[in-house]
Short mmCIF file of C-alpha atoms in Angstrom, two decimals:
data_model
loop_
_atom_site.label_atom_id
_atom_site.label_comp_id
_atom_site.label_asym_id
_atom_site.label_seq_id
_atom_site.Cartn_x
_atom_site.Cartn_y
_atom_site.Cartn_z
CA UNK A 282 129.59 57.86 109.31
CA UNK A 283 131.69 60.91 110.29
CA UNK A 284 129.98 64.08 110.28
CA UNK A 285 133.13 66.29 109.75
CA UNK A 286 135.92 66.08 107.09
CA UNK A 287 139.51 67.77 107.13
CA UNK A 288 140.15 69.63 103.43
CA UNK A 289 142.37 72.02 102.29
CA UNK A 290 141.76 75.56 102.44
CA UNK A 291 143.47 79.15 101.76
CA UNK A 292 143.68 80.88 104.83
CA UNK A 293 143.89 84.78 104.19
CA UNK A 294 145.14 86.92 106.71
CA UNK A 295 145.52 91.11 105.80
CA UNK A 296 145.92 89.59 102.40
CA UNK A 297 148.97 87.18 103.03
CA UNK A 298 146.95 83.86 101.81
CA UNK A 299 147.92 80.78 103.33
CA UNK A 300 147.44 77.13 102.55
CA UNK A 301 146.13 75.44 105.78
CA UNK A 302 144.52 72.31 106.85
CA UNK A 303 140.26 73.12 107.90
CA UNK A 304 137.43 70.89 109.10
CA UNK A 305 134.05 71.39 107.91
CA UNK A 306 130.61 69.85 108.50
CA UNK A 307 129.38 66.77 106.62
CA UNK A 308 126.05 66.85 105.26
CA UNK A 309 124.19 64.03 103.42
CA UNK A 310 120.46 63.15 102.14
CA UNK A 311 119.00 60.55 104.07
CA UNK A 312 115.77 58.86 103.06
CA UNK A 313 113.59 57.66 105.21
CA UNK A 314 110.93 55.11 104.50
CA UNK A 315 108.05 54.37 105.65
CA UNK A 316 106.27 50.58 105.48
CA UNK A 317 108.63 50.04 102.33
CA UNK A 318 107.73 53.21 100.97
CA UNK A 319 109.52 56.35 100.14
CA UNK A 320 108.32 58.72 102.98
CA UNK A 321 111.35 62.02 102.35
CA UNK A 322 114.50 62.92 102.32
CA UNK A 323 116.10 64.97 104.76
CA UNK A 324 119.90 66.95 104.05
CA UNK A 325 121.31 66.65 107.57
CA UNK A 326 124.21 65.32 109.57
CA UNK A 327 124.63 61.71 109.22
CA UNK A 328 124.73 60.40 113.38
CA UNK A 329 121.93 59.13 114.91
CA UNK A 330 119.75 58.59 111.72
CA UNK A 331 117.36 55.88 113.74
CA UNK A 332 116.53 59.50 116.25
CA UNK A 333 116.13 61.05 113.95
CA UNK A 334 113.60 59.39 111.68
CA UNK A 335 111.84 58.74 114.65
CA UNK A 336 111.83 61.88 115.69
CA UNK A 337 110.75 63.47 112.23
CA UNK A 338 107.87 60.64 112.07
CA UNK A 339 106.78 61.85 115.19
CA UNK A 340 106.55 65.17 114.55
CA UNK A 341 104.96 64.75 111.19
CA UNK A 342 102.01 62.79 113.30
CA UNK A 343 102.73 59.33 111.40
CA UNK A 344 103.67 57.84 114.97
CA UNK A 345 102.71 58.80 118.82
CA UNK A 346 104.76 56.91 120.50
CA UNK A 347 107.74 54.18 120.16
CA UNK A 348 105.25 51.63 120.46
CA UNK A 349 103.83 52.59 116.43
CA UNK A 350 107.46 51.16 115.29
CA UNK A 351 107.55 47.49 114.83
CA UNK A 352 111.11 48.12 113.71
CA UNK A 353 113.33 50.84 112.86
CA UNK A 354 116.92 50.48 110.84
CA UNK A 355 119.43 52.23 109.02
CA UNK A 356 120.29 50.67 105.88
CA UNK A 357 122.77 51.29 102.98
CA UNK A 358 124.18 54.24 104.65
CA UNK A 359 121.84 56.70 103.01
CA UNK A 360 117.72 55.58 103.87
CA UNK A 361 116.55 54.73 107.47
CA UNK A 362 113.41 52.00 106.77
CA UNK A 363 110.76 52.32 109.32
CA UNK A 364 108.19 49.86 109.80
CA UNK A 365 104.77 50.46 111.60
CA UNK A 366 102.55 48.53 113.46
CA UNK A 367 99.77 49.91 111.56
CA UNK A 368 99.04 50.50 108.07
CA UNK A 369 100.09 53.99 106.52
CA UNK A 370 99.21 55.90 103.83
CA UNK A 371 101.46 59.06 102.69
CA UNK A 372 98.81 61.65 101.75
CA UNK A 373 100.46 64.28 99.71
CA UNK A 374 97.41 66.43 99.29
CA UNK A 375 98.28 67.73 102.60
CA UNK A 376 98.85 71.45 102.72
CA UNK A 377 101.94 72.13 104.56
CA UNK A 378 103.74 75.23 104.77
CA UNK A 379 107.26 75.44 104.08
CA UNK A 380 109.45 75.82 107.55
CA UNK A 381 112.05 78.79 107.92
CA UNK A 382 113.87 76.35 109.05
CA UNK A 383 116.61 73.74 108.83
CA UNK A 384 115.62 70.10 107.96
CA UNK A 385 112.30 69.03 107.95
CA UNK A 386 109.98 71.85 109.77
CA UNK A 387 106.96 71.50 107.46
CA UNK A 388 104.50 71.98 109.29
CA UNK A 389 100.50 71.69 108.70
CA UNK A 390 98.76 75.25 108.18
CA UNK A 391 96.19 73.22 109.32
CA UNK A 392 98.15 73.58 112.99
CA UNK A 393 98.87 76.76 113.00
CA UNK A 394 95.49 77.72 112.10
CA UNK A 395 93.76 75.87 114.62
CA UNK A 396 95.94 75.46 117.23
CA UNK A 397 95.17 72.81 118.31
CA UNK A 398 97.14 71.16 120.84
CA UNK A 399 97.07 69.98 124.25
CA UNK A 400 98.27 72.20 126.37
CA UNK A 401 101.19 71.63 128.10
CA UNK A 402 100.88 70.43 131.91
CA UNK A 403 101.89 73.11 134.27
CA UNK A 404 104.40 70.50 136.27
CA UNK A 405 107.39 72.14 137.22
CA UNK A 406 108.85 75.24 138.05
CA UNK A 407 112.53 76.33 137.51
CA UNK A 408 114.59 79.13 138.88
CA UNK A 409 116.38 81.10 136.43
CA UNK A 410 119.59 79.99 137.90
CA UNK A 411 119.11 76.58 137.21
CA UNK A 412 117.93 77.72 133.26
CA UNK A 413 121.10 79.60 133.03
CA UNK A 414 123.16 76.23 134.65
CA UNK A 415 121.57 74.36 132.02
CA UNK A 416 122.37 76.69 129.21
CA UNK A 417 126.38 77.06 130.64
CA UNK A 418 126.61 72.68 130.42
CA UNK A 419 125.15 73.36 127.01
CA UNK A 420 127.16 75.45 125.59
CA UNK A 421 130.32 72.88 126.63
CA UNK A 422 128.83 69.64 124.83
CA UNK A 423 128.70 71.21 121.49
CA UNK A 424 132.52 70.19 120.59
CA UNK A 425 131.59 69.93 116.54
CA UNK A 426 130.12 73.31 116.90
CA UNK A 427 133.01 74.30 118.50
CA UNK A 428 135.57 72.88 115.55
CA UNK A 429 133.40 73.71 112.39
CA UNK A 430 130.79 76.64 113.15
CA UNK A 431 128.62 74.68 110.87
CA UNK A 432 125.70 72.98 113.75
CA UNK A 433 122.65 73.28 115.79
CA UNK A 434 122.78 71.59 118.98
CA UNK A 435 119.16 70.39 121.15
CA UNK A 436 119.52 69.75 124.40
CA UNK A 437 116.40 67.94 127.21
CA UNK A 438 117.31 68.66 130.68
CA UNK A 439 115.28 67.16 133.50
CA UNK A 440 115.21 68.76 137.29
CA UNK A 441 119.41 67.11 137.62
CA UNK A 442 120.59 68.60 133.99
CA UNK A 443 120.96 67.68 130.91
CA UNK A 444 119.64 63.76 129.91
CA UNK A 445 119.74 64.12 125.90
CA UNK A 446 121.66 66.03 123.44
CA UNK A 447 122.08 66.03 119.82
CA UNK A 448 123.31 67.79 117.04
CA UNK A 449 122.93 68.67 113.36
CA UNK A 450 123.51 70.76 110.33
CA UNK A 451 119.78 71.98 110.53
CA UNK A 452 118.11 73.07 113.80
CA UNK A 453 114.56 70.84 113.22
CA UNK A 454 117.08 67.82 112.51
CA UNK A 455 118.42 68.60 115.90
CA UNK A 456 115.34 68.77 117.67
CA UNK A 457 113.85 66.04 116.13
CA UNK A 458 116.95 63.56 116.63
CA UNK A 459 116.83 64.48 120.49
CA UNK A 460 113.05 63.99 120.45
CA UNK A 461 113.34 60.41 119.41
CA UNK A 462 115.99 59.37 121.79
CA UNK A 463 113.38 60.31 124.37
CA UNK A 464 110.31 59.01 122.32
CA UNK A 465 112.48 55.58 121.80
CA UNK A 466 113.10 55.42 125.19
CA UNK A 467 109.94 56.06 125.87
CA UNK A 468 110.61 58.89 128.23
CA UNK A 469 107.28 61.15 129.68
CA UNK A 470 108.93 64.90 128.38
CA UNK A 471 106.00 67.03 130.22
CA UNK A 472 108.80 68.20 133.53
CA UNK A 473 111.38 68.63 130.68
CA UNK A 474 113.22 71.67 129.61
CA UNK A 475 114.39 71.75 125.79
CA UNK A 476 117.04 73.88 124.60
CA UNK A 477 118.30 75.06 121.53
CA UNK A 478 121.40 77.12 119.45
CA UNK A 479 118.78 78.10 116.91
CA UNK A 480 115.98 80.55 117.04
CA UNK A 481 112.54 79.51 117.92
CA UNK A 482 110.45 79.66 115.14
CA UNK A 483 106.50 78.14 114.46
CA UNK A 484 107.86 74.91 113.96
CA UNK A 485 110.20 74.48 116.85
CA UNK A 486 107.57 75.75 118.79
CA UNK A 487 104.60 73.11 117.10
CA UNK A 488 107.77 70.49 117.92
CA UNK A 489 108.03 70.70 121.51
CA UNK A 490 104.09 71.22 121.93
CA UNK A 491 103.54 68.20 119.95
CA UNK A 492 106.00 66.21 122.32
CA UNK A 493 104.56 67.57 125.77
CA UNK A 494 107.79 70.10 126.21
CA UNK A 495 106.41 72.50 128.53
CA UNK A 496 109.62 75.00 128.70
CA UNK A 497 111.67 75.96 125.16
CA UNK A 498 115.32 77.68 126.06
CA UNK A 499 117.53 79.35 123.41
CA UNK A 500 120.24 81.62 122.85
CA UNK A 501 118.78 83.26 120.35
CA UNK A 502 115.20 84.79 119.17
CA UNK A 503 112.04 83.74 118.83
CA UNK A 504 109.50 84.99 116.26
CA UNK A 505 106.04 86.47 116.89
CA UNK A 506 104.13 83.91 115.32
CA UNK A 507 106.05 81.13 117.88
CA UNK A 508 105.08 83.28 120.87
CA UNK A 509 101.40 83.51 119.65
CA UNK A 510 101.56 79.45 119.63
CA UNK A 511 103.59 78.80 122.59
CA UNK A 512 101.05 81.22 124.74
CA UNK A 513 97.65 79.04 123.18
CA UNK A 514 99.98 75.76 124.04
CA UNK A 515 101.03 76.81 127.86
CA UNK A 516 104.52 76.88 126.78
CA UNK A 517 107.30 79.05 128.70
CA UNK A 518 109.32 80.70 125.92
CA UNK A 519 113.15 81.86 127.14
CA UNK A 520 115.37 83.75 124.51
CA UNK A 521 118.35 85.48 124.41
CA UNK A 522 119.92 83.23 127.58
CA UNK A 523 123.14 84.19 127.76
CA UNK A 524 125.32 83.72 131.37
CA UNK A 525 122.65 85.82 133.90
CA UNK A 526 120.61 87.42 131.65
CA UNK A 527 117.53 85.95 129.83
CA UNK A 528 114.26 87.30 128.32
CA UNK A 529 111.06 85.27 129.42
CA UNK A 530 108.76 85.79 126.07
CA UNK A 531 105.63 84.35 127.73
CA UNK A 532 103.82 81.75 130.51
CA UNK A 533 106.61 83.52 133.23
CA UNK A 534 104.61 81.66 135.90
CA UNK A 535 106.93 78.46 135.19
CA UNK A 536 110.12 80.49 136.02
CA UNK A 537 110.52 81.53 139.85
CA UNK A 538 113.18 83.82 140.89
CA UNK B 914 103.39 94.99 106.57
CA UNK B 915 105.55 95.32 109.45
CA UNK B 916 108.38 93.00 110.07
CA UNK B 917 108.77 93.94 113.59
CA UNK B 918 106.28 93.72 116.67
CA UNK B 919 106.83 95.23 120.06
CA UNK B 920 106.06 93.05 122.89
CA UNK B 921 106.02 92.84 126.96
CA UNK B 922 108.55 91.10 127.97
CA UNK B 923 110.03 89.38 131.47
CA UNK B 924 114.03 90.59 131.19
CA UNK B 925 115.50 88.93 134.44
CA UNK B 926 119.27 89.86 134.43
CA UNK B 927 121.33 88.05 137.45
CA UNK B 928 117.81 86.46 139.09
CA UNK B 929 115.79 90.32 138.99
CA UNK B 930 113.05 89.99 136.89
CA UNK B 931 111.55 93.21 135.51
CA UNK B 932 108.81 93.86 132.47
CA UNK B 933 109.77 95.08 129.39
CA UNK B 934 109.19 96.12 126.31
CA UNK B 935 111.20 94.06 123.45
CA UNK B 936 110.86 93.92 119.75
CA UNK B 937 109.95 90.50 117.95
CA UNK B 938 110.33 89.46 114.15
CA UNK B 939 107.27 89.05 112.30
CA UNK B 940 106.98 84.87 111.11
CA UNK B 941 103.86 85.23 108.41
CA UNK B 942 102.61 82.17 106.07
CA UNK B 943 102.38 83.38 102.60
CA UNK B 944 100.74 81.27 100.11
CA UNK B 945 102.32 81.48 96.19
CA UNK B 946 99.64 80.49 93.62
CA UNK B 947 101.06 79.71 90.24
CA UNK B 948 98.02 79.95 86.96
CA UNK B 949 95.42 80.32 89.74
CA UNK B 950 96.81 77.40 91.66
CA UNK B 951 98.25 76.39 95.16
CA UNK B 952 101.45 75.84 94.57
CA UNK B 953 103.38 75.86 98.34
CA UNK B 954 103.27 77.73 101.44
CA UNK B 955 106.51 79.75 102.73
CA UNK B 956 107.01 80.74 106.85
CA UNK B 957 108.44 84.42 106.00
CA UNK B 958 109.48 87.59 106.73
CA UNK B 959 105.95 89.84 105.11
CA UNK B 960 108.24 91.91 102.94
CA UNK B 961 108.98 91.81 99.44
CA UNK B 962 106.64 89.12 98.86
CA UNK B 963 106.43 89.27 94.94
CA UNK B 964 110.17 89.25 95.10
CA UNK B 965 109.99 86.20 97.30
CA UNK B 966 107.68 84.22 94.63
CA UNK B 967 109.64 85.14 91.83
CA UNK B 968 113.34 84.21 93.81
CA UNK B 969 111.62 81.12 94.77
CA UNK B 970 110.07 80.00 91.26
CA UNK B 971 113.50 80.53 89.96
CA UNK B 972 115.00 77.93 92.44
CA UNK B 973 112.53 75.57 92.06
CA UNK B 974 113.19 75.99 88.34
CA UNK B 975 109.53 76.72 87.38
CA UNK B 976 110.45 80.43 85.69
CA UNK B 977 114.07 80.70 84.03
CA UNK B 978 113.90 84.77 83.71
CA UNK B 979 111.30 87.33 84.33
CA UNK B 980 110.13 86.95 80.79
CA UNK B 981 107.58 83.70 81.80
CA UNK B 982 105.86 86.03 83.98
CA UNK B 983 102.78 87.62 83.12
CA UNK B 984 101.50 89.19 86.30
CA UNK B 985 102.67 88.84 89.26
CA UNK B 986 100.46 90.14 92.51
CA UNK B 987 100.64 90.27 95.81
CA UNK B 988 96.96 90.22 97.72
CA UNK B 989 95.02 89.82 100.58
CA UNK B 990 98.20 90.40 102.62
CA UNK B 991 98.61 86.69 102.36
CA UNK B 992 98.74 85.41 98.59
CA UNK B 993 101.20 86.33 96.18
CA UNK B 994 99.73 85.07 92.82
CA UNK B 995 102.03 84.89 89.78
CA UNK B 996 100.39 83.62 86.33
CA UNK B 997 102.96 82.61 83.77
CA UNK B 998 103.08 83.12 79.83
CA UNK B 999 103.44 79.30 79.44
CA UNK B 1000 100.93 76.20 80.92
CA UNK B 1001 102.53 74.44 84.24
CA UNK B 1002 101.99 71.52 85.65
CA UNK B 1003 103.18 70.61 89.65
CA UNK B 1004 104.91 67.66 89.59
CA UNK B 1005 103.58 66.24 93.08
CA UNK B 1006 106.18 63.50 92.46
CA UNK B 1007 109.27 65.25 91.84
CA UNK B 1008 111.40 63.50 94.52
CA UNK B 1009 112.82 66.34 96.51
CA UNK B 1010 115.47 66.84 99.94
CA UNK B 1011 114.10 68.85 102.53
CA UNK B 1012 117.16 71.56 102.94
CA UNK B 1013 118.65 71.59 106.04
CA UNK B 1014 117.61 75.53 105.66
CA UNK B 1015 115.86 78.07 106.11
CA UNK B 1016 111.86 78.75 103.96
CA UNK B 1017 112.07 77.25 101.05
CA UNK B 1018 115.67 75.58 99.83
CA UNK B 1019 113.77 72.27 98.87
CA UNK B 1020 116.19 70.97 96.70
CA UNK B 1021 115.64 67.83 93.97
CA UNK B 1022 117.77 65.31 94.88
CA UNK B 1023 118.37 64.87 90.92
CA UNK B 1024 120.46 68.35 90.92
CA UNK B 1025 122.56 66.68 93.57
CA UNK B 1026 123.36 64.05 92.31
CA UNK B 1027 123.43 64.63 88.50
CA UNK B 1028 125.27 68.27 89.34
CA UNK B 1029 123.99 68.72 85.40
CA UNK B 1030 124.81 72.89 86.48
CA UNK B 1031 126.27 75.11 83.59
CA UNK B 1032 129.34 75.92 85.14
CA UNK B 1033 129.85 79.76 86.14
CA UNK B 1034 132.19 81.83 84.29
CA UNK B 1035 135.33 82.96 85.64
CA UNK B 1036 134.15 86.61 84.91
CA UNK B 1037 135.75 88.96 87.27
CA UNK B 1038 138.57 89.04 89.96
CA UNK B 1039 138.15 90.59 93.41
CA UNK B 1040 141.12 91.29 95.80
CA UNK B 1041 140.41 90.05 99.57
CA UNK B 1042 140.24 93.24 100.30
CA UNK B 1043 137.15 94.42 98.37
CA UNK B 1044 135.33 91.39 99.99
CA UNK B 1045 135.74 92.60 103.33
CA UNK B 1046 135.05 96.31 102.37
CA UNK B 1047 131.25 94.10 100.43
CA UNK B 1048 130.84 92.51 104.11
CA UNK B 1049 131.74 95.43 106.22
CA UNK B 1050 128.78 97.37 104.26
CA UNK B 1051 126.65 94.34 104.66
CA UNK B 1052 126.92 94.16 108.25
CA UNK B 1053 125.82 97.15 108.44
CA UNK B 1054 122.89 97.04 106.93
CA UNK B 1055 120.56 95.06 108.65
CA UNK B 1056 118.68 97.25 110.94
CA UNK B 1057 116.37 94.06 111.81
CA UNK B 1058 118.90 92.08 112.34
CA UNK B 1059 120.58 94.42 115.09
CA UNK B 1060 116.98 95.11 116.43
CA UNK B 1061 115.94 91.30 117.01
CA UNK B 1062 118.39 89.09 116.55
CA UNK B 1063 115.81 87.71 114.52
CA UNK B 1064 116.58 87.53 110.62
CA UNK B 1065 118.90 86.41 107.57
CA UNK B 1066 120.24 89.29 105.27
CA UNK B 1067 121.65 88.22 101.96
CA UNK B 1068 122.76 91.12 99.38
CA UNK B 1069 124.32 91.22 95.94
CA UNK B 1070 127.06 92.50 94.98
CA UNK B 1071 129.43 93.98 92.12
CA UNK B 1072 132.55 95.87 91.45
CA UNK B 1073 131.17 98.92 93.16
CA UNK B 1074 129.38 97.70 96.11
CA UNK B 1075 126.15 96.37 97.78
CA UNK B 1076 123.38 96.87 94.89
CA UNK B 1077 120.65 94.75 96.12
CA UNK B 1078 119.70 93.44 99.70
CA UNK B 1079 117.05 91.49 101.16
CA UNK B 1080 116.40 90.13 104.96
CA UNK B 1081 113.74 87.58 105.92
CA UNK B 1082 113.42 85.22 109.19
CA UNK B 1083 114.59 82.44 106.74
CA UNK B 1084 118.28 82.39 105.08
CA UNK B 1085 116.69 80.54 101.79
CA UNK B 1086 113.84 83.23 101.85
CA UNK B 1087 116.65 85.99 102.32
CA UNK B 1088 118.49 84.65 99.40
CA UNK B 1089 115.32 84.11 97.07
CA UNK B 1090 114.09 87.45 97.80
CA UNK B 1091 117.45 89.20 96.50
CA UNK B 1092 118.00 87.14 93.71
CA UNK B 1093 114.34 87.72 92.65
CA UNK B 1094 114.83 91.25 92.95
CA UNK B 1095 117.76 91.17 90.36
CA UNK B 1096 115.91 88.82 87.91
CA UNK B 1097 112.59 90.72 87.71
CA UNK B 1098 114.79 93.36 86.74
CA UNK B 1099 116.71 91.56 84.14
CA UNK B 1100 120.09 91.60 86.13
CA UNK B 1101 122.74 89.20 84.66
CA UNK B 1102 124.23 87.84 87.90
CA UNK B 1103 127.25 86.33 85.98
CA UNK B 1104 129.43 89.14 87.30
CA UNK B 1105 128.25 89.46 91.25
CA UNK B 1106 128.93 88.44 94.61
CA UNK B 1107 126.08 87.14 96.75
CA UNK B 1108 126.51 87.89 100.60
CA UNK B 1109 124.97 85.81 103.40
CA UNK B 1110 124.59 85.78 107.52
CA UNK B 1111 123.70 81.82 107.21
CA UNK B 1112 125.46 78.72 106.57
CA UNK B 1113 126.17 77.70 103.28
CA UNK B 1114 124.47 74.29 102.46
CA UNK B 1115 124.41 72.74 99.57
CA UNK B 1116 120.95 74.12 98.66
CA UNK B 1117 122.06 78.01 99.00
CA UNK B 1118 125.21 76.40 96.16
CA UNK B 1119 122.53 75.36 94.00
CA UNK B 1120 120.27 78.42 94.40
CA UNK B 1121 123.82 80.71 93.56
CA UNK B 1122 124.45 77.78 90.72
CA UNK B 1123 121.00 78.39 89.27
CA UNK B 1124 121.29 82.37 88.95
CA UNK B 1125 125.08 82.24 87.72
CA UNK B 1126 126.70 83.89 90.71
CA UNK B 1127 130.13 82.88 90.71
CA UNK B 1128 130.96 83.78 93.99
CA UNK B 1129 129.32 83.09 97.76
CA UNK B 1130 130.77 85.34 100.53
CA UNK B 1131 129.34 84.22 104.23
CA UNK B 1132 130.49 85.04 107.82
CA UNK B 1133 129.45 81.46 108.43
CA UNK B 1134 130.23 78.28 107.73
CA UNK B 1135 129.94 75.94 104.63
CA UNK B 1136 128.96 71.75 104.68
CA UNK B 1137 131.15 69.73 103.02
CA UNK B 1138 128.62 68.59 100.10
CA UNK B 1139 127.99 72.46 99.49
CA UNK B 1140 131.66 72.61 98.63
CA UNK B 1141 131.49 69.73 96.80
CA UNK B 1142 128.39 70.79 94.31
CA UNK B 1143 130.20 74.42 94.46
CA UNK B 1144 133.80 72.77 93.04
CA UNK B 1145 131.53 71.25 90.13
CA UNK B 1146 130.02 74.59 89.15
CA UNK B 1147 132.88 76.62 89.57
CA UNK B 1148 131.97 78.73 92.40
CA UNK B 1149 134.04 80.14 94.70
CA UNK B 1150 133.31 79.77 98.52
CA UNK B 1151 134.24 82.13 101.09
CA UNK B 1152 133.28 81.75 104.73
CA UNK B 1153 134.60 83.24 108.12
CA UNK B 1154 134.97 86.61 106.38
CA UNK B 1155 135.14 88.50 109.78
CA UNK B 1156 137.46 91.66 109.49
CA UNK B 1157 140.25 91.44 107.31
CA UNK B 1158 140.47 87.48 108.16
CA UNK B 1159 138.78 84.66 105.51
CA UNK B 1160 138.59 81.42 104.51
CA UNK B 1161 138.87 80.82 100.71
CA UNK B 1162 137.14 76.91 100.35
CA UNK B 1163 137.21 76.47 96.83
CA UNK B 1164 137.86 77.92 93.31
CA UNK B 1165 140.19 80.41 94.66
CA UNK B 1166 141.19 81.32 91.60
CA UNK B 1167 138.87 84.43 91.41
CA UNK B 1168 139.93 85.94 94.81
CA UNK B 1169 143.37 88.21 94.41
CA UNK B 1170 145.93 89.37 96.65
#
């Protein structure tokens, strides 16, 4: 499916209006079901739906690893069917707070009141140069970004740069799709780096501490209530990374100048 | 309750690392009760929380004016509890899209795809002109935007200027906040501009579709499916309205030269 589109549009310019040719973003529902059964929809882009429900599933805590998917498949253009190798029941009793986010960030108050994750490893350490090499390659793979202003991009770099990237209307859909690449693949993320165009929020945060990701990089802000999480999780929290400069938020000790 | 936080930061500008003090936005979960119920959880900005509830009741369709409110109060610094002058029953099984947004744009799949919207009236005309003088006055309003980099602002807008304007970590929250504000106050929106920092998805049409505000003004970018549900209810769409330059996407019948 594409995920842009070429319409018309009036151009105006100090008032002189203009008919021109634009491209915007594409954005469809997707269901995704689980066992046979509807699971939730998701607006997003529609490219790499199989990521992405993987990804979201993952997140949501109905699968750990690749190896809870007997099989995964896009069907009918609009639903992604996921079957599990156990048995699942959708409880919708569960209290989840609405995300600030794009996609599917609901996350569990539950989570956020217990905090109660693994911490992330320690594992390795990175020199700000290298975060601000990452962020430069980054910012040149975004090319829909680049033609419609309408995406978030998500980004896992490893020690050599930058192994998965995906993009999407909504910054969770982003994170999520490049999530399940590495989940699929079945890819250990606790030396990775994870960046992002959007800003870091409770549930990106609860995302990458869920999936091991020890160091979250972004352009733009994070909130208090992520930095509260990231610091119970042992995650490094970088903001604001933009050419040499960069604010370190918290866990500092992973970032060696 | 404060919106902001000051921090201790690490700022490390070309590989010199020195502390800091920053300012963070404040990411809060607020809890809306409807008749003494649970009804969802919102990640938010704490201010204007009753105006939040009521914005967001509207959306989700569960008040049509200020008139099916009884009381509406905001408590423990957590709550906001709204009881209504009718009976209501959640629907656990409405079948709804997560947005690709921001808090709370859930959006019922049903409104998509029926697009059963009254149409807006064509009401007034506004020269490209006064829409840059709306978004010049917008952009400088939002003191916590230009603090953190953290927030959405969203403001309404007629003939004479900015008259309402909200800002919350969440662009759906933003935009439910300042249309709340108008309809506890018995504002007919059928006249008005809404403003936005954020992308215009589908769900921030249908929110705009919902309160009869004919016309969407955003320094960002629109999806294609938001233009699409906007065409049907006879909005107008501007976005890239930077300076004297904009794009007019649809319904351009309203904007004069």
């Amino acid at each position: 499916m594409e995920t842009v589109k070429q319409i018309k549009i009036l151009k105006i310019t100090d008032n002189v209006p203009e008919e021109k040719l634009d491209t915007v973003v594409v954005e469809k529902p997707i269901n995704i079901f689980v066992n046979l059964e509807f699971y939730a929809a998701l607006m997003c882009s529609p490219s790499e739906l199989e990521e992405l429900a993987a990804g979201f599933l993952f997140s949501e805590g109905v699968i750990s690893s690749a190896g809870d998917i007997k099989s995964i498949e896009e069907k009918y253009g609009d639903r992604v069917c996921v079957v599990l190798n156990h048995e699942f029941r959708k409880d919708s009793e569960n209290l989840k707070a609405r995300s600030t986010g794009c996609g599917n960030g609901s996350v569990h108050l539950n989570a956020l009141e217990n905090r109660n994750f693994n911490p992330a490893e320690d594992g390795n350490r990175f020199t700000a140069e290298s975060i601000a090499g990452f962020m430069k390659e980054f910012n040149h793979m975004s090319g829909v970004f680049r033609e419609t202003g309408g995406v978030h991009s998500c980004a896992i770099c490893f020690e050599g740069g930058i192994e998965y990237f995906s993009e999407d209307i909504g910054r969770h859909n982003a994170m999520d799709k490049v999530i399940g690449k590495a989940i699929l693949k079945g890819i250990d993320l606790k030396e990775s780096v994870i960046l992002t165009t959007g800003r870091i929020s409770s549930d990106i945060v609860v995302k990458a501490a869920g999936a091991g990701v020890p160091i979250i990089v972004s352009h733009s802000a994070p909130t208090d209530l992520a930095l509260e999480i990231a610091e119970a999780a042992n995650i490094t929290v970088l903001g604001f990374v933009r050419g040499n400069r960069m604010n370190v938020y918290c866990c500092s000790k992973r970032i060696i100048s």
